């Protein structure tokens, strides 16, 4: 079974731009979660989607948004990029609440 | 609210010696506990989890972890470390408080393990 895939793997943007990151979960997984990883703040939960509905949201500004499609693929969008948004963005998928989350390789976003 | 603490930023161990990475947690309900490992420029790789049952959990690559409810700890262990075990290790918790939906994991700050030949 193919693992979680994320595209693109690397992105360079400038302040004020917006960006869209994509995540394809493991086949059959309906839960997709997003996390931000930075050296200063560590791993922080962004949001989680299940069957196209957002179930949980972390403490991030409204510039961070996401959605999930009927095939469970998910996208996250960051508008009006700031330097502090530079991070590794990780997507994880799982079958259900109590199941293990499996992570993709991440998208490394650099904001200049 | 749920939280995880990994008190050591870095653990150094000689190859062949036992390896222990510490983790303590705080939840309101019952905890689901996980260990992940991250190699440079990679995502997180699942090692093992505790949901219920035996307090000693065995996982991938010879790793195991011991759940201790009274001490709210979930330390990761490996009897004989390899140089290839050098990586960043994360402990995570999911609070299974009744009525809480969703799949949010809260991670510790990570512990860098360096295994020297």
PDB file of C-alpha atoms in Angstrom:
ATOM      1  CA  UNK A   1       0.000   0.000   0.000  1.00  0.00           C
ATOM      2  CA  UNK A   2       1.345   3.396  -0.900  1.00  0.00           C
ATOM      3  CA  UNK A   3       2.093   5.742   1.971  1.00  0.00           C
ATOM      4  CA  UNK A   4       0.972   9.301   2.527  1.00  0.00           C
ATOM      5  CA  UNK A   5       2.145  11.567  -0.264  1.00  0.00           C
ATOM      6  CA  UNK A   6       2.583  15.310  -0.110  1.00  0.00           C
ATOM      7  CA  UNK A   7       3.181  17.752  -2.906  1.00  0.00           C
ATOM      8  CA  UNK A   8       5.175  19.759  -3.506  1.00  0.00           C
ATOM      9  CA  UNK A   9       8.116  18.707  -1.338  1.00  0.00           C
ATOM     10  CA  UNK A  10       9.711  22.144  -1.365  1.00  0.00           C
ATOM     11  CA  UNK A  11       8.316  25.619  -1.861  1.00  0.00           C
ATOM     12  CA  UNK A  12       9.829  29.066  -1.801  1.00  0.00           C
ATOM     13  CA  UNK A  13       7.473  32.011  -1.540  1.00  0.00           C
ATOM     14  CA  UNK A  14       7.714  35.677  -0.649  1.00  0.00           C
ATOM     15  CA  UNK A  15       5.866  37.546   2.057  1.00  0.00           C
ATOM     16  CA  UNK A  16       2.294  38.370   1.190  1.00  0.00           C
ATOM     17  CA  UNK A  17       1.843  35.520  -1.256  1.00  0.00           C
ATOM     18  CA  UNK A  18      -0.415  32.567  -0.686  1.00  0.00           C
ATOM     19  CA  UNK A  19       0.344  28.864  -0.963  1.00  0.00           C
ATOM     20  CA  UNK A  20      -1.572  25.609  -1.312  1.00  0.00           C
ATOM     21  CA  UNK A  21      -0.185  22.300  -0.118  1.00  0.00           C
ATOM     22  CA  UNK A  22      -1.619  18.935  -1.059  1.00  0.00           C
ATOM     23  CA  UNK A  23      -1.853  15.627   0.774  1.00  0.00           C
ATOM     24  CA  UNK A  24      -3.004  12.238  -0.479  1.00  0.00           C
ATOM     25  CA  UNK A  25      -3.739   9.828   2.393  1.00  0.00           C
ATOM     26  CA  UNK A  26      -3.179   6.111   2.488  1.00  0.00           C
ATOM     27  CA  UNK A  27      -5.904   4.362   0.537  1.00  0.00           C
ATOM     28  CA  UNK A  28      -8.943   3.786   2.753  1.00  0.00           C
ATOM     29  CA  UNK A  29      -7.941   6.344   5.371  1.00  0.00           C
ATOM     30  CA  UNK A  30     -10.613   8.953   6.001  1.00  0.00           C
ATOM     31  CA  UNK A  31      -8.940  11.098   8.626  1.00  0.00           C
ATOM     32  CA  UNK A  32      -6.320  13.611   7.533  1.00  0.00           C
ATOM     33  CA  UNK A  33      -4.463  15.843   9.972  1.00  0.00           C
ATOM     34  CA  UNK A  34      -2.001  18.646   9.358  1.00  0.00           C
ATOM     35  CA  UNK A  35       0.896  19.694  11.583  1.00  0.00           C
ATOM     36  CA  UNK A  36       3.454  22.472  11.437  1.00  0.00           C
ATOM     37  CA  UNK A  37       7.007  21.748  12.528  1.00  0.00           C
ATOM     38  CA  UNK A  38       9.434  24.559  13.359  1.00  0.00           C
ATOM     39  CA  UNK A  39      12.672  24.577  15.371  1.00  0.00           C
ATOM     40  CA  UNK A  40      11.214  27.017  17.869  1.00  0.00           C
ATOM     41  CA  UNK A  41       7.681  25.720  18.385  1.00  0.00           C
ATOM     42  CA  UNK A  42       8.163  22.049  17.581  1.00  0.00           C
ATOM     43  CA  UNK A  43       5.249  20.066  16.193  1.00  0.00           C
ATOM     44  CA  UNK A  44       1.931  21.867  16.387  1.00  0.00           C
ATOM     45  CA  UNK A  45      -1.480  20.647  15.333  1.00  0.00           C
ATOM     46  CA  UNK A  46      -3.149  22.704  12.614  1.00  0.00           C
ATOM     47  CA  UNK A  47      -6.420  20.922  11.838  1.00  0.00           C
ATOM     48  CA  UNK A  48      -8.017  17.581  11.141  1.00  0.00           C
ATOM     49  CA  UNK A  49     -10.563  16.511   8.559  1.00  0.00           C
ATOM     50  CA  UNK A  50     -12.762  13.467   8.506  1.00  0.00           C
ATOM     51  CA  UNK A  51     -15.220  12.735   5.711  1.00  0.00           C
ATOM     52  CA  UNK A  52     -14.815  16.264   4.329  1.00  0.00           C
ATOM     53  CA  UNK A  53     -15.612  17.878   7.717  1.00  0.00           C
ATOM     54  CA  UNK A  54     -13.170  19.769   9.897  1.00  0.00           C
ATOM     55  CA  UNK A  55     -13.318  18.166  13.328  1.00  0.00           C
ATOM     56  CA  UNK A  56     -10.531  19.945  15.156  1.00  0.00           C
ATOM     57  CA  UNK A  57      -8.579  23.120  14.701  1.00  0.00           C
ATOM     58  CA  UNK A  58      -5.392  24.213  16.414  1.00  0.00           C
ATOM     59  CA  UNK A  59      -4.433  27.687  17.582  1.00  0.00           C
ATOM     60  CA  UNK A  60      -3.476  29.198  14.267  1.00  0.00           C
ATOM     61  CA  UNK A  61      -4.753  32.402  12.658  1.00  0.00           C
ATOM     62  CA  UNK A  62      -7.470  32.355  10.059  1.00  0.00           C
ATOM     63  CA  UNK A  63      -4.833  32.685   7.328  1.00  0.00           C
ATOM     64  CA  UNK A  64      -4.440  28.940   7.691  1.00  0.00           C
ATOM     65  CA  UNK A  65      -7.277  26.970   6.165  1.00  0.00           C
ATOM     66  CA  UNK A  66      -7.879  23.569   4.731  1.00  0.00           C
ATOM     67  CA  UNK A  67     -10.351  21.289   3.096  1.00  0.00           C
ATOM     68  CA  UNK A  68     -10.882  17.658   2.293  1.00  0.00           C
ATOM     69  CA  UNK A  69     -12.321  16.205  -0.858  1.00  0.00           C
ATOM     70  CA  UNK A  70     -14.639  13.252  -1.304  1.00  0.00           C
ATOM     71  CA  UNK A  71     -11.688  10.999  -2.135  1.00  0.00           C
ATOM     72  CA  UNK A  72     -10.120  11.984   1.237  1.00  0.00           C
ATOM     73  CA  UNK A  73      -7.350  14.011  -0.386  1.00  0.00           C
ATOM     74  CA  UNK A  74      -6.721  17.200   1.521  1.00  0.00           C
ATOM     75  CA  UNK A  75      -5.305  20.626   0.845  1.00  0.00           C
ATOM     76  CA  UNK A  76      -4.185  23.342   3.171  1.00  0.00           C
ATOM     77  CA  UNK A  77      -3.879  26.962   2.221  1.00  0.00           C
ATOM     78  CA  UNK A  78      -1.919  29.750   3.817  1.00  0.00           C
ATOM     79  CA  UNK A  79      -2.727  33.271   2.721  1.00  0.00           C
ATOM     80  CA  UNK A  80      -0.720  36.456   3.193  1.00  0.00           C
ATOM     81  CA  UNK A  81       2.432  34.567   4.039  1.00  0.00           C
ATOM     82  CA  UNK A  82       4.680  35.795   6.821  1.00  0.00           C
ATOM     83  CA  UNK A  83       8.327  34.981   7.485  1.00  0.00           C
ATOM     84  CA  UNK A  84       7.249  32.979  10.534  1.00  0.00           C
ATOM     85  CA  UNK A  85       5.266  30.606   8.349  1.00  0.00           C
ATOM     86  CA  UNK A  86       8.513  29.037   7.164  1.00  0.00           C
ATOM     87  CA  UNK A  87       8.255  25.472   8.384  1.00  0.00           C
ATOM     88  CA  UNK A  88       7.914  21.826   7.530  1.00  0.00           C
ATOM     89  CA  UNK A  89       4.219  21.053   7.031  1.00  0.00           C
ATOM     90  CA  UNK A  90       3.329  17.464   7.747  1.00  0.00           C
ATOM     91  CA  UNK A  91       0.217  15.611   6.781  1.00  0.00           C
ATOM     92  CA  UNK A  92      -0.911  12.428   8.500  1.00  0.00           C
ATOM     93  CA  UNK A  93      -3.704   9.985   7.762  1.00  0.00           C
ATOM     94  CA  UNK A  94      -5.459   7.322   9.808  1.00  0.00           C
ATOM     95  CA  UNK A  95      -8.398   4.973   9.510  1.00  0.00           C
ATOM     96  CA  UNK A  96     -10.236   6.421  12.479  1.00  0.00           C
ATOM     97  CA  UNK A  97      -9.827   8.153  15.835  1.00  0.00           C
ATOM     98  CA  UNK A  98      -8.127   5.377  17.700  1.00  0.00           C
ATOM     99  CA  UNK A  99      -5.890   4.278  14.884  1.00  0.00           C
ATOM    100  CA  UNK A 100      -2.291   5.202  14.263  1.00  0.00           C
ATOM    101  CA  UNK A 101      -1.545   8.334  12.260  1.00  0.00           C
ATOM    102  CA  UNK A 102       0.914   7.769   9.428  1.00  0.00           C
ATOM    103  CA  UNK A 103       2.868  10.750   8.237  1.00  0.00           C
ATOM    104  CA  UNK A 104       3.932  11.903   4.828  1.00  0.00           C
ATOM    105  CA  UNK A 105       7.411  13.265   4.052  1.00  0.00           C
ATOM    106  CA  UNK A 106       6.277  16.847   4.484  1.00  0.00           C
ATOM    107  CA  UNK A 107       6.393  20.031   2.460  1.00  0.00           C
ATOM    108  CA  UNK A 108       9.157  22.420   3.390  1.00  0.00           C
ATOM    109  CA  UNK A 109       7.945  25.978   2.942  1.00  0.00           C
ATOM    110  CA  UNK A 110      10.409  28.846   2.934  1.00  0.00           C
ATOM    111  CA  UNK A 111       9.051  32.385   3.045  1.00  0.00           C
ATOM    112  CA  UNK A 112      11.469  35.117   1.968  1.00  0.00           C
TER     113      UNK A 112
ATOM    114  CA  UNK B   1      -5.872  19.950  27.952  1.00  0.00           C
ATOM    115  CA  UNK B   2      -3.290  17.392  27.013  1.00  0.00           C
ATOM    116  CA  UNK B   3       0.470  17.847  27.200  1.00  0.00           C
ATOM    117  CA  UNK B   4       3.667  15.873  26.744  1.00  0.00           C
ATOM    118  CA  UNK B   5       7.120  16.482  28.174  1.00  0.00           C
ATOM    119  CA  UNK B   6      10.392  15.067  26.969  1.00  0.00           C
ATOM    120  CA  UNK B   7      12.849  16.282  29.593  1.00  0.00           C
ATOM    121  CA  UNK B   8      16.028  15.582  27.627  1.00  0.00           C
ATOM    122  CA  UNK B   9      16.885  17.529  24.504  1.00  0.00           C
ATOM    123  CA  UNK B  10      19.616  15.056  23.648  1.00  0.00           C
ATOM    124  CA  UNK B  11      20.656  11.580  24.708  1.00  0.00           C
ATOM    125  CA  UNK B  12      24.120  10.239  23.945  1.00  0.00           C
ATOM    126  CA  UNK B  13      24.799   6.525  24.095  1.00  0.00           C
ATOM    127  CA  UNK B  14      27.514   4.171  22.901  1.00  0.00           C
ATOM    128  CA  UNK B  15      26.615   1.575  20.308  1.00  0.00           C
ATOM    129  CA  UNK B  16      25.574  -1.664  21.985  1.00  0.00           C
ATOM    130  CA  UNK B  17      24.478   0.040  25.190  1.00  0.00           C
ATOM    131  CA  UNK B  18      20.852   0.358  26.318  1.00  0.00           C
ATOM    132  CA  UNK B  19      18.947   3.384  25.105  1.00  0.00           C
ATOM    133  CA  UNK B  20      16.178   5.134  27.045  1.00  0.00           C
ATOM    134  CA  UNK B  21      14.230   8.185  25.912  1.00  0.00           C
ATOM    135  CA  UNK B  22      11.935   9.656  28.562  1.00  0.00           C
ATOM    136  CA  UNK B  23       8.386  10.900  28.152  1.00  0.00           C
ATOM    137  CA  UNK B  24       5.738  12.043  30.617  1.00  0.00           C
ATOM    138  CA  UNK B  25       2.211  13.104  29.755  1.00  0.00           C
ATOM    139  CA  UNK B  26      -0.881  14.814  31.109  1.00  0.00           C
ATOM    140  CA  UNK B  27      -4.435  14.116  29.931  1.00  0.00           C
ATOM    141  CA  UNK B  28      -7.942  14.443  31.299  1.00  0.00           C
ATOM    142  CA  UNK B  29      -9.175  11.046  30.172  1.00  0.00           C
ATOM    143  CA  UNK B  30      -7.389   7.869  29.197  1.00  0.00           C
ATOM    144  CA  UNK B  31      -4.297   8.324  27.067  1.00  0.00           C
ATOM    145  CA  UNK B  32      -3.388   6.876  23.742  1.00  0.00           C
ATOM    146  CA  UNK B  33       0.399   7.172  23.568  1.00  0.00           C
ATOM    147  CA  UNK B  34       2.712   7.027  20.579  1.00  0.00           C
ATOM    148  CA  UNK B  35       6.384   7.161  19.708  1.00  0.00           C
ATOM    149  CA  UNK B  36       7.615   8.424  16.367  1.00  0.00           C
ATOM    150  CA  UNK B  37      11.104   8.805  14.939  1.00  0.00           C
ATOM    151  CA  UNK B  38      12.266  11.407  12.426  1.00  0.00           C
ATOM    152  CA  UNK B  39      15.348  11.155  10.283  1.00  0.00           C
ATOM    153  CA  UNK B  40      16.810  14.271   8.607  1.00  0.00           C
ATOM    154  CA  UNK B  41      14.585  15.783   5.948  1.00  0.00           C
ATOM    155  CA  UNK B  42      11.959  13.106   6.439  1.00  0.00           C
ATOM    156  CA  UNK B  43       8.501  12.861   7.918  1.00  0.00           C
ATOM    157  CA  UNK B  44       7.660  11.061  11.139  1.00  0.00           C
ATOM    158  CA  UNK B  45       7.905   7.296  11.201  1.00  0.00           C
ATOM    159  CA  UNK B  46       5.657   5.341  13.589  1.00  0.00           C
ATOM    160  CA  UNK B  47       7.463   3.151  16.132  1.00  0.00           C
ATOM    161  CA  UNK B  48       4.853   1.932  18.594  1.00  0.00           C
ATOM    162  CA  UNK B  49       1.719   2.816  20.515  1.00  0.00           C
ATOM    163  CA  UNK B  50      -0.079   2.105  23.767  1.00  0.00           C
ATOM    164  CA  UNK B  51      -3.853   2.024  23.813  1.00  0.00           C
ATOM    165  CA  UNK B  52      -4.761  -0.526  26.441  1.00  0.00           C
ATOM    166  CA  UNK B  53      -3.566  -3.849  27.789  1.00  0.00           C
ATOM    167  CA  UNK B  54      -0.012  -4.813  28.650  1.00  0.00           C
ATOM    168  CA  UNK B  55       2.083  -1.994  30.009  1.00  0.00           C
ATOM    169  CA  UNK B  56       5.082  -3.132  27.969  1.00  0.00           C
ATOM    170  CA  UNK B  57       4.594  -2.406  24.289  1.00  0.00           C
ATOM    171  CA  UNK B  58       6.883  -3.778  21.604  1.00  0.00           C
ATOM    172  CA  UNK B  59       7.373  -1.917  18.355  1.00  0.00           C
ATOM    173  CA  UNK B  60       9.480  -1.651  15.244  1.00  0.00           C
ATOM    174  CA  UNK B  61      13.273  -2.012  14.998  1.00  0.00           C
ATOM    175  CA  UNK B  62      13.648  -3.567  18.459  1.00  0.00           C
ATOM    176  CA  UNK B  63      12.132  -0.648  20.334  1.00  0.00           C
ATOM    177  CA  UNK B  64       9.757  -1.048  23.242  1.00  0.00           C
ATOM    178  CA  UNK B  65       8.055   1.282  25.676  1.00  0.00           C
ATOM    179  CA  UNK B  66       6.697   0.923  29.176  1.00  0.00           C
ATOM    180  CA  UNK B  67       3.447   2.589  30.172  1.00  0.00           C
ATOM    181  CA  UNK B  68       3.337   3.630  33.827  1.00  0.00           C
ATOM    182  CA  UNK B  69      -0.016   5.084  34.818  1.00  0.00           C
ATOM    183  CA  UNK B  70       0.962   6.144  38.340  1.00  0.00           C
ATOM    184  CA  UNK B  71       3.975   8.067  37.057  1.00  0.00           C
ATOM    185  CA  UNK B  72       2.195   9.173  33.854  1.00  0.00           C
ATOM    186  CA  UNK B  73       5.222   8.078  31.874  1.00  0.00           C
ATOM    187  CA  UNK B  74       5.814   6.264  28.611  1.00  0.00           C
ATOM    188  CA  UNK B  75       9.580   5.830  28.245  1.00  0.00           C
ATOM    189  CA  UNK B  76      11.032   4.421  25.034  1.00  0.00           C
ATOM    190  CA  UNK B  77      13.724   1.778  25.342  1.00  0.00           C
ATOM    191  CA  UNK B  78      16.031  -0.312  23.231  1.00  0.00           C
ATOM    192  CA  UNK B  79      18.283  -2.938  24.815  1.00  0.00           C
ATOM    193  CA  UNK B  80      21.184  -2.449  22.399  1.00  0.00           C
ATOM    194  CA  UNK B  81      21.471   0.785  20.419  1.00  0.00           C
ATOM    195  CA  UNK B  82      22.759   0.992  16.854  1.00  0.00           C
ATOM    196  CA  UNK B  83      24.469   3.914  15.149  1.00  0.00           C
ATOM    197  CA  UNK B  84      21.536   3.929  12.722  1.00  0.00           C
ATOM    198  CA  UNK B  85      19.198   4.709  15.654  1.00  0.00           C
ATOM    199  CA  UNK B  86      20.609   8.246  15.707  1.00  0.00           C
ATOM    200  CA  UNK B  87      17.594  10.443  14.970  1.00  0.00           C
ATOM    201  CA  UNK B  88      14.968  12.710  16.539  1.00  0.00           C
ATOM    202  CA  UNK B  89      12.371  10.941  18.662  1.00  0.00           C
ATOM    203  CA  UNK B  90       8.928  12.278  19.492  1.00  0.00           C
ATOM    204  CA  UNK B  91       6.431  11.138  22.088  1.00  0.00           C
ATOM    205  CA  UNK B  92       2.786  11.999  21.420  1.00  0.00           C
ATOM    206  CA  UNK B  93      -0.509  11.660  23.253  1.00  0.00           C
ATOM    207  CA  UNK B  94      -4.138  11.550  22.198  1.00  0.00           C
ATOM    208  CA  UNK B  95      -6.595  12.259  24.983  1.00  0.00           C
ATOM    209  CA  UNK B  96      -9.445   9.748  24.871  1.00  0.00           C
ATOM    210  CA  UNK B  97     -11.709  11.834  27.101  1.00  0.00           C
ATOM    211  CA  UNK B  98     -15.268  10.657  26.683  1.00  0.00           C
ATOM    212  CA  UNK B  99     -17.040  12.688  24.073  1.00  0.00           C
ATOM    213  CA  UNK B 100     -13.898  14.106  22.530  1.00  0.00           C
ATOM    214  CA  UNK B 101     -13.986  13.621  18.819  1.00  0.00           C
ATOM    215  CA  UNK B 102     -11.183  13.956  16.398  1.00  0.00           C
ATOM    216  CA  UNK B 103      -7.665  12.726  16.096  1.00  0.00           C
ATOM    217  CA  UNK B 104      -5.466  15.482  17.496  1.00  0.00           C
ATOM    218  CA  UNK B 105      -2.021  14.448  18.658  1.00  0.00           C
ATOM    219  CA  UNK B 106      -0.018  16.563  21.070  1.00  0.00           C
ATOM    220  CA  UNK B 107       3.724  16.088  20.724  1.00  0.00           C
ATOM    221  CA  UNK B 108       6.624  16.510  23.081  1.00  0.00           C
ATOM    222  CA  UNK B 109       9.497  18.735  22.094  1.00  0.00           C
ATOM    223  CA  UNK B 110      11.557  15.833  20.786  1.00  0.00           C
ATOM    224  CA  UNK B 111      14.752  14.171  21.959  1.00  0.00           C
ATOM    225  CA  UNK B 112      17.768  13.904  19.719  1.00  0.00           C
ATOM    226  CA  UNK B 113      19.504  10.563  20.083  1.00  0.00           C
ATOM    227  CA  UNK B 114      23.144  10.247  19.143  1.00  0.00           C
ATOM    228  CA  UNK B 115      24.603   6.757  19.117  1.00  0.00           C
ATOM    229  CA  UNK B 116      28.373   6.744  18.903  1.00  0.00           C
ATOM    230  CA  UNK B 117      30.339   3.820  17.452  1.00  0.00           C
TER     231      UNK B 117
END
